[in-house]
PDB file of C-alpha atoms in Angstrom:
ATOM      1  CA  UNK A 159      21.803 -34.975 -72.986  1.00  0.00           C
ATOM      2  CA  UNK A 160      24.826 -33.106 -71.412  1.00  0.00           C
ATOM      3  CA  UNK A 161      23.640 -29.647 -72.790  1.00  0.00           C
ATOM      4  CA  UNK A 162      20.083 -30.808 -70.887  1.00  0.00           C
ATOM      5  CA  UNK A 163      22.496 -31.610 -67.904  1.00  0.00           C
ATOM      6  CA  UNK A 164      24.043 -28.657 -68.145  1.00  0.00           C
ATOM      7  CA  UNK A 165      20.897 -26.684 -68.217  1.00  0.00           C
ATOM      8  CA  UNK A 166      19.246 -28.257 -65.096  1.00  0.00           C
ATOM      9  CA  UNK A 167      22.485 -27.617 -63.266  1.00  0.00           C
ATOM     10  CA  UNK A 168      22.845 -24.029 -63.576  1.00  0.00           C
ATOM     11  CA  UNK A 169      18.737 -23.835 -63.108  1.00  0.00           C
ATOM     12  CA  UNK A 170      19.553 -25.680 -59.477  1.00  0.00           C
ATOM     13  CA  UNK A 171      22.330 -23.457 -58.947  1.00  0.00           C
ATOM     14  CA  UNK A 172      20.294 -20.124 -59.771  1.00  0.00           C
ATOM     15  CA  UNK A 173      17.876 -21.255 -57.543  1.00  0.00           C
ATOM     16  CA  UNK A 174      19.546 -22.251 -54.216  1.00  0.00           C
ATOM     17  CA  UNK A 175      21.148 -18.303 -55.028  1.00  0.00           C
ATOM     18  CA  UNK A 176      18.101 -16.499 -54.809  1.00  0.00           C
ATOM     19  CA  UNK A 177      17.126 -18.661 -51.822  1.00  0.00           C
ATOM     20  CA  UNK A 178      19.872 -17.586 -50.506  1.00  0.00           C
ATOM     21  CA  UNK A 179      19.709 -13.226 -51.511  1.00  0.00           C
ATOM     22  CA  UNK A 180      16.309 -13.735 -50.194  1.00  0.00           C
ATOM     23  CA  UNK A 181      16.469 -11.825 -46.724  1.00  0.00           C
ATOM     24  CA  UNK A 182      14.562 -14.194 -44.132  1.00  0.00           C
ATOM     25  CA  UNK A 183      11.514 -12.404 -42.334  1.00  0.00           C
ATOM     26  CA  UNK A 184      11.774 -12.768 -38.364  1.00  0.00           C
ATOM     27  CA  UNK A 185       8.873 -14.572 -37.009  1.00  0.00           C
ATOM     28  CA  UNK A 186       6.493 -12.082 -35.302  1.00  0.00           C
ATOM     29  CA  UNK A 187       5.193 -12.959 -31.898  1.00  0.00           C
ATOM     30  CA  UNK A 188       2.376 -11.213 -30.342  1.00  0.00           C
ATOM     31  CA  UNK A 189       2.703 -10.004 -26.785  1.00  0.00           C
ATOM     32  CA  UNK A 190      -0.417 -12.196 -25.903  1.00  0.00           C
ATOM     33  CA  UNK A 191       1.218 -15.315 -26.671  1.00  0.00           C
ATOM     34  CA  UNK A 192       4.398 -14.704 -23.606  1.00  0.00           C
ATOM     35  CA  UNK A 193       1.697 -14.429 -21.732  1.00  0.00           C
ATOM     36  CA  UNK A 194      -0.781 -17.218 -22.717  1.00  0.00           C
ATOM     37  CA  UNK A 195       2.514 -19.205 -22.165  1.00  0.00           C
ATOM     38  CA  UNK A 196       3.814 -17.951 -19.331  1.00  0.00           C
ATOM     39  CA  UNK A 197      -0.104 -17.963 -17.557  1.00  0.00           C
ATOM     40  CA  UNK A 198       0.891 -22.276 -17.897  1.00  0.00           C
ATOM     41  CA  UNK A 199       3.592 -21.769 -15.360  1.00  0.00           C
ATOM     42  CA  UNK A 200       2.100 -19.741 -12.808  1.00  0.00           C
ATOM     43  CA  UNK A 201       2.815 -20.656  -9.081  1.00  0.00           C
ATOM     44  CA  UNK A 202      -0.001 -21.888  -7.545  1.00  0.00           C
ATOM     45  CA  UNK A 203      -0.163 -21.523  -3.552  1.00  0.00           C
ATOM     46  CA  UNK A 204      -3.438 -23.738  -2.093  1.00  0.00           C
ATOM     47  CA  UNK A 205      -1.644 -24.218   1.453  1.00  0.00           C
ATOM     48  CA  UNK A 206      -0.282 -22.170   3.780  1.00  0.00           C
ATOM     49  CA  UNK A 207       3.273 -21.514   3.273  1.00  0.00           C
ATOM     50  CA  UNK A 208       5.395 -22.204   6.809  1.00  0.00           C
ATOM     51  CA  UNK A 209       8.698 -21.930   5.241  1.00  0.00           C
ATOM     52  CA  UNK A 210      10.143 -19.704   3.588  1.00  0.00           C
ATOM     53  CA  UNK A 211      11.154 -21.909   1.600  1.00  0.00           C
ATOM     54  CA  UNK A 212       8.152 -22.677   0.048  1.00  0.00           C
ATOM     55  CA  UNK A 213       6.708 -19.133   0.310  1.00  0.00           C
ATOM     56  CA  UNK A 214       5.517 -16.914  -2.664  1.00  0.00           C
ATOM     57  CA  UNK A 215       7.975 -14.048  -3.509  1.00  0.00           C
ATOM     58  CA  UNK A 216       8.739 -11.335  -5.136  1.00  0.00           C
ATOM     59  CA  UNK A 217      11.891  -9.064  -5.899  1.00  0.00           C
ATOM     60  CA  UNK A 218      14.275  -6.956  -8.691  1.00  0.00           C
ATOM     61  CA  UNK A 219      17.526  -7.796  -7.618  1.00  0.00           C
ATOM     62  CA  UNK A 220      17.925  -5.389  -4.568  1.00  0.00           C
ATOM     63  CA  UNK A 221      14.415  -5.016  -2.843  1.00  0.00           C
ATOM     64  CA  UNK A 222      12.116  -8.083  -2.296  1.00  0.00           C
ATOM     65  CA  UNK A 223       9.882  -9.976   0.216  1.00  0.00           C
ATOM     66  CA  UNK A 224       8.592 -13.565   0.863  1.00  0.00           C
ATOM     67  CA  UNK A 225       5.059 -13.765   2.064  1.00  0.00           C
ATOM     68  CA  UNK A 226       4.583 -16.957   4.789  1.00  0.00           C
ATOM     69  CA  UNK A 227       3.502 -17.477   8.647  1.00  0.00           C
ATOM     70  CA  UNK A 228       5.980 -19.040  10.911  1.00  0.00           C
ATOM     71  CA  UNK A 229       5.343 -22.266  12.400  1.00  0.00           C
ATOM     72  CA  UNK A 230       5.591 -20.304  15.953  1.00  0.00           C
ATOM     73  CA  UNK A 231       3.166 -17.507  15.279  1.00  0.00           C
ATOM     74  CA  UNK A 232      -0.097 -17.239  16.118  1.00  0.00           C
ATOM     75  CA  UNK A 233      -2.725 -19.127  13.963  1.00  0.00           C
ATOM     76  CA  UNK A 234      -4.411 -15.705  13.234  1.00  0.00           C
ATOM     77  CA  UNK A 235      -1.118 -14.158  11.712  1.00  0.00           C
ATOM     78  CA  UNK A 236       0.895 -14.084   8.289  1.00  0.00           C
ATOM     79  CA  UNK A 237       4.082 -12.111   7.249  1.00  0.00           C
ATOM     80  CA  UNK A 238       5.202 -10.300   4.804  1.00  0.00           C
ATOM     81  CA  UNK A 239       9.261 -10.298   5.136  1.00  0.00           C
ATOM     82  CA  UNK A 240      11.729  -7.806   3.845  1.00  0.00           C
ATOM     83  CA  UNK A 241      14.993  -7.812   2.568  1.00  0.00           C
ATOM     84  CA  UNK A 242      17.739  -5.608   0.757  1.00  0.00           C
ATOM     85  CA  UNK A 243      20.287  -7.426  -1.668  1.00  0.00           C
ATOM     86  CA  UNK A 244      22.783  -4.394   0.173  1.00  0.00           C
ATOM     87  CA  UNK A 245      22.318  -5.016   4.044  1.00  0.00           C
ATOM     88  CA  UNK A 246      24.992  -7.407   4.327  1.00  0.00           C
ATOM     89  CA  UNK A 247      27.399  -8.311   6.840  1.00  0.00           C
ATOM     90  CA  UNK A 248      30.383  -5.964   6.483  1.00  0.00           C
ATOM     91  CA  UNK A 249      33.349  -8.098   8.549  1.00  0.00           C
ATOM     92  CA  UNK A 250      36.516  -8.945   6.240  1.00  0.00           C
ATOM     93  CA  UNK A 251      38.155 -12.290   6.145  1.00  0.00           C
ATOM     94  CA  UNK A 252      38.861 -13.322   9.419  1.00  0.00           C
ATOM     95  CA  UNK A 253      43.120 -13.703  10.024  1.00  0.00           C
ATOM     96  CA  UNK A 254      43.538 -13.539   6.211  1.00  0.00           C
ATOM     97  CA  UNK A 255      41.248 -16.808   5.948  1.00  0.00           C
ATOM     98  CA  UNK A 256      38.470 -16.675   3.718  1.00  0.00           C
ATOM     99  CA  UNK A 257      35.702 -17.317   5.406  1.00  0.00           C
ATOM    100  CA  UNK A 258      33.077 -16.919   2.185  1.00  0.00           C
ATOM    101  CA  UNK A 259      30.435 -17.416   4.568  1.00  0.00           C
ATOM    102  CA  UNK A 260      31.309 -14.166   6.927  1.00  0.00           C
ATOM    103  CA  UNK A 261      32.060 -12.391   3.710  1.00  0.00           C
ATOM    104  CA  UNK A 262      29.117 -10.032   2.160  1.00  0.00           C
ATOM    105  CA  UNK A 263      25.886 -12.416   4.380  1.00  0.00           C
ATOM    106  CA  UNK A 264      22.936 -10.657   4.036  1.00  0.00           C
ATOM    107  CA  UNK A 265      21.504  -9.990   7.118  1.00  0.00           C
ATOM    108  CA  UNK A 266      17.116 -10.165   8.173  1.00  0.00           C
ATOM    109  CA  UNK A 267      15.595  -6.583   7.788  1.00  0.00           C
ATOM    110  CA  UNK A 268      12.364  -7.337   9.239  1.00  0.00           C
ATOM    111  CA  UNK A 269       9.028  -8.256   8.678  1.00  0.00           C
ATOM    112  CA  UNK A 270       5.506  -6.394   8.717  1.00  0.00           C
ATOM    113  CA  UNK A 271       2.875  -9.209  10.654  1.00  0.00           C
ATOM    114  CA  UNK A 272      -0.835  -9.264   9.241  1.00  0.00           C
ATOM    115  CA  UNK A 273      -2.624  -9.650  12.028  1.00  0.00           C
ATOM    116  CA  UNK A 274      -6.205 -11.082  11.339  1.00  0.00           C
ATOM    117  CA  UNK A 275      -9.253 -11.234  13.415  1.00  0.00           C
ATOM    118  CA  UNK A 276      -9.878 -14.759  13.072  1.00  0.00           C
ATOM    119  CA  UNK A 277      -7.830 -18.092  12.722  1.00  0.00           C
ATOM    120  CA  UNK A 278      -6.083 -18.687   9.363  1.00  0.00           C
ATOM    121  CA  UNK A 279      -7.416 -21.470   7.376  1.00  0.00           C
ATOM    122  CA  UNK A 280      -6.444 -21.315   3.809  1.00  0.00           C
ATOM    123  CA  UNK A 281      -4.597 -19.679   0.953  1.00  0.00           C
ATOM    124  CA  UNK A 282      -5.426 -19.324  -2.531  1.00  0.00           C
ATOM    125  CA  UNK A 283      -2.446 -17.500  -4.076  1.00  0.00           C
ATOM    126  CA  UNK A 284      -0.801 -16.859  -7.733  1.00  0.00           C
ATOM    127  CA  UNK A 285       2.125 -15.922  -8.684  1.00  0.00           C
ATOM    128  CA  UNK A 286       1.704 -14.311 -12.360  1.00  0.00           C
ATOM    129  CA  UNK A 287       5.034 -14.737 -14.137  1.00  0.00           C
ATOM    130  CA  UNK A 288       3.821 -11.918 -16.813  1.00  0.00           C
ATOM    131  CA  UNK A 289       3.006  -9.019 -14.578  1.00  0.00           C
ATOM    132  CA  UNK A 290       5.241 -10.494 -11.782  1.00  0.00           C
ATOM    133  CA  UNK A 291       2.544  -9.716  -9.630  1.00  0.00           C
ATOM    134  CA  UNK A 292       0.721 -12.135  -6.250  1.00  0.00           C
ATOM    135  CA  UNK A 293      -2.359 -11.855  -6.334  1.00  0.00           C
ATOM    136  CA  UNK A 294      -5.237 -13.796  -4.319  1.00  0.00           C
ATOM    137  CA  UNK A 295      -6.976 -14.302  -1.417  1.00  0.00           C
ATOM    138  CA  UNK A 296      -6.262 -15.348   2.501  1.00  0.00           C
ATOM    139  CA  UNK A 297      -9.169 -17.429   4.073  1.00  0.00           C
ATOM    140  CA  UNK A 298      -9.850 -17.058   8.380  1.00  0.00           C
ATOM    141  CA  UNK A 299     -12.616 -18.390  10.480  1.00  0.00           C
ATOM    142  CA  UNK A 300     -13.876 -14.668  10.445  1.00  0.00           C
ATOM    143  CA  UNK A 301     -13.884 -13.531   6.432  1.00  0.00           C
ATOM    144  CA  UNK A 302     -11.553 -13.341   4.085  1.00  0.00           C
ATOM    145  CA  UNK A 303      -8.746 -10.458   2.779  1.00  0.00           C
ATOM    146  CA  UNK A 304      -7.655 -10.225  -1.095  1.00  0.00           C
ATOM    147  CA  UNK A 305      -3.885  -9.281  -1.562  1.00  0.00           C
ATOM    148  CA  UNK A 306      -2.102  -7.847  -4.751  1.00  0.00           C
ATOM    149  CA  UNK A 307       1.451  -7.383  -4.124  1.00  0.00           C
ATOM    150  CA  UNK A 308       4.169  -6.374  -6.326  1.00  0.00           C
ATOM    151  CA  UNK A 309       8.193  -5.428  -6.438  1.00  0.00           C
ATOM    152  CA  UNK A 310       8.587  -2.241  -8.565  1.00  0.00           C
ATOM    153  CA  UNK A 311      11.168  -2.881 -11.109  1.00  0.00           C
ATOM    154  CA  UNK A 312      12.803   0.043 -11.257  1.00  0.00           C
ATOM    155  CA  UNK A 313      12.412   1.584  -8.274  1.00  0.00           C
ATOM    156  CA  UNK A 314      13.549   0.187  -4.736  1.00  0.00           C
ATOM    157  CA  UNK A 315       9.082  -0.140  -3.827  1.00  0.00           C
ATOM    158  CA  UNK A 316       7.550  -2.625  -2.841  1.00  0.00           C
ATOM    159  CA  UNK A 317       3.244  -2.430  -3.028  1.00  0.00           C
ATOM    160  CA  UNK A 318       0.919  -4.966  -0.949  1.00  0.00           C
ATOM    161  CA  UNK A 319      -2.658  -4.217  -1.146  1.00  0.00           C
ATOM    162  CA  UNK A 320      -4.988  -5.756   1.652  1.00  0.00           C
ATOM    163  CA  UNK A 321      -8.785  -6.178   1.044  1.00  0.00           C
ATOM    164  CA  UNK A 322     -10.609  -7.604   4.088  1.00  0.00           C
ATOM    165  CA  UNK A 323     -14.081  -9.078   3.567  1.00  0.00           C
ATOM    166  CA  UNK A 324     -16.849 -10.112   5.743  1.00  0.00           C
ATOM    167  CA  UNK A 325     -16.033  -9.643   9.598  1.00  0.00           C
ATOM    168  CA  UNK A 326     -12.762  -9.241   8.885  1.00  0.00           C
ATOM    169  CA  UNK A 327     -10.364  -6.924   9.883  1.00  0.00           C
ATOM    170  CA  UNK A 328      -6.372  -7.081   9.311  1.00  0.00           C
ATOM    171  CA  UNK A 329      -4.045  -5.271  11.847  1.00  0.00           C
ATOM    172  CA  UNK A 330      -0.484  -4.569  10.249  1.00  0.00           C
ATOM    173  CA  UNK A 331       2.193  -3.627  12.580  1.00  0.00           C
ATOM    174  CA  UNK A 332       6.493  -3.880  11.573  1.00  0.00           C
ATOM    175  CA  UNK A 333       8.704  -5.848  13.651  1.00  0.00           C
ATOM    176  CA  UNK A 334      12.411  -5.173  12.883  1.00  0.00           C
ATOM    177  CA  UNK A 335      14.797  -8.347  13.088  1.00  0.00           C
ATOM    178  CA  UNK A 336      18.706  -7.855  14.660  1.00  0.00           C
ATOM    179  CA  UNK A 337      21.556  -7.588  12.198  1.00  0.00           C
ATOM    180  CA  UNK A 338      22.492 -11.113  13.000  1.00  0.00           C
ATOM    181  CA  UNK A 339      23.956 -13.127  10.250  1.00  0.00           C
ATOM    182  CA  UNK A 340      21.466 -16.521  10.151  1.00  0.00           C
ATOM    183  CA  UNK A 341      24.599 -18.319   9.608  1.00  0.00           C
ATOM    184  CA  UNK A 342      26.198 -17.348  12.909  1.00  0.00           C
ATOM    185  CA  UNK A 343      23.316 -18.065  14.688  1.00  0.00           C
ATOM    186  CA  UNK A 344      23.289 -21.639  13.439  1.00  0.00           C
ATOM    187  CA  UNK A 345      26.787 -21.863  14.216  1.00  0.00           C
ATOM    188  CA  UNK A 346      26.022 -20.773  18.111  1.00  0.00           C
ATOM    189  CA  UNK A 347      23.360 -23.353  17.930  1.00  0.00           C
ATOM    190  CA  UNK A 348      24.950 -26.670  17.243  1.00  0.00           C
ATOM    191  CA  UNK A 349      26.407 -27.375  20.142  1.00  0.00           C
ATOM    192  CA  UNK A 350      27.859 -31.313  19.658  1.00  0.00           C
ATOM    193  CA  UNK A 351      29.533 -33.169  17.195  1.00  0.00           C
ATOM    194  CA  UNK A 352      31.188 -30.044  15.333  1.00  0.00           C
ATOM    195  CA  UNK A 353      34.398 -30.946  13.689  1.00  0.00           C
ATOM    196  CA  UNK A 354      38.027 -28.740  14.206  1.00  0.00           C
ATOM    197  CA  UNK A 355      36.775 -25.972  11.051  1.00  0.00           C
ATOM    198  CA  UNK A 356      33.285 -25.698  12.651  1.00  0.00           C
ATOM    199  CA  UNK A 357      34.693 -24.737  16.226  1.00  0.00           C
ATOM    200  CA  UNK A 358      37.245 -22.110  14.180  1.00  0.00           C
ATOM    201  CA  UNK A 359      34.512 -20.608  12.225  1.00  0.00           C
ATOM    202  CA  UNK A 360      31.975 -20.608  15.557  1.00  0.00           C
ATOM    203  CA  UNK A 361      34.726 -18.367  17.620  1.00  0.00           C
ATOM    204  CA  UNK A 362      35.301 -15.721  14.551  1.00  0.00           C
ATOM    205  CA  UNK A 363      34.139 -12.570  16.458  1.00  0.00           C
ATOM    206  CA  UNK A 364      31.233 -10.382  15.959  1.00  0.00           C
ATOM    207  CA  UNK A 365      31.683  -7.333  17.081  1.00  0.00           C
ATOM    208  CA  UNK A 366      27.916  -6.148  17.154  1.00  0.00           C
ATOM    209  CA  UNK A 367      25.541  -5.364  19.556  1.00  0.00           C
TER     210      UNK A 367
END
């Protein structure tokens, strides 16, 4: 009995040590199967964005852009805004204070308008996590125009294709913003009920045009 003991033992023992020798094999995954998950979390536009934030975008860490229509532009228009991760507001701490909010602000670039013949009256946009790439098409009272846009990721380029269809026609035409720090602005803005820090930070100066 103990030598049949003894035996099973060192028979469990030999075994767990080959399972253990035995190198593990990495699990493969095919290429098509990011993508086939990834194609589940697309982001789906079906209205028109009026915010940015709720606008489709695209960037690689220093050259991007958002693609929306203000609520105060015409109903026949739709941007495509710019930006650079490096055009920032260059002021130091104000009076040794850190002001993190002066400090390194990005400022607005600009934005290139798409100027359709005909009112704007839908969206059908995706964002395609795989290729990184917005694709889809902008519906007016006139036609239609397909866009594929896209952020290089290596290079500081940014690509937006325009397809009108129909009677459509799309004008594009760039409007550059002032180097004006949104946050300033806001602070010029609110006018009542600021507290003691919010009048300090209003009067730091800004010595730009």
């Amino acid at each position: 009995m103990a030598r049949k003991l003894l035996l099973m033992t060192l028979w469990t023992a030999a075994i767990i040590h080959c399972i253990a020798e035995t190198p593990k094999k990495e699990a493969k995954v095919e290429p098509q199967a990011f993508e086939r998950l990834l194609k589940r979390h697309d982001m789906i536009f079906d209205q028109i964005p009026e915010r940015w934030e709720v606008a489709p975008f695209s960037g690689n860490g220093k050259v991007g852009f958002m693609f929306y229509r203000q609520k105060t532009q015409p109903e026949n228009v739709i941007s495509i805004h710019v930006g650079r991760h490096d055009y920032y507001d260059h002021r130091e701490p104000y009076q040794g204070r850190q002001w993190l909010w002066v400090y390194r602000g990005r400022l607005p670039l600009g934005h290139f308008n798409l100027t359709a013949r005909g009112k704007i009256t839908g969206v059908k946009l995706r964002l395609n996590l795989w290729n990184a790439t917005l694709t889809g098409t902008v519906t007016t009272s006139r036609g239609q125009f397909h866009i594929e846009a896209l952020t290089h990721a290596v290079l500081d380029v940014i690509s937006f294709k325009i397809q009108p269809e129909g009677n459509e026609e799309v004008k594009i035409t760039w409007h550059p913003e002032a180097p004006m720090p949104p946050v300033y602005e806001s602070l010029q803005k609110k006018k009542s009920h600021r507290s003691k820090y919010w009048e300090m930070m209003a009067h730091v100066p800004m010595p730009m045009p």
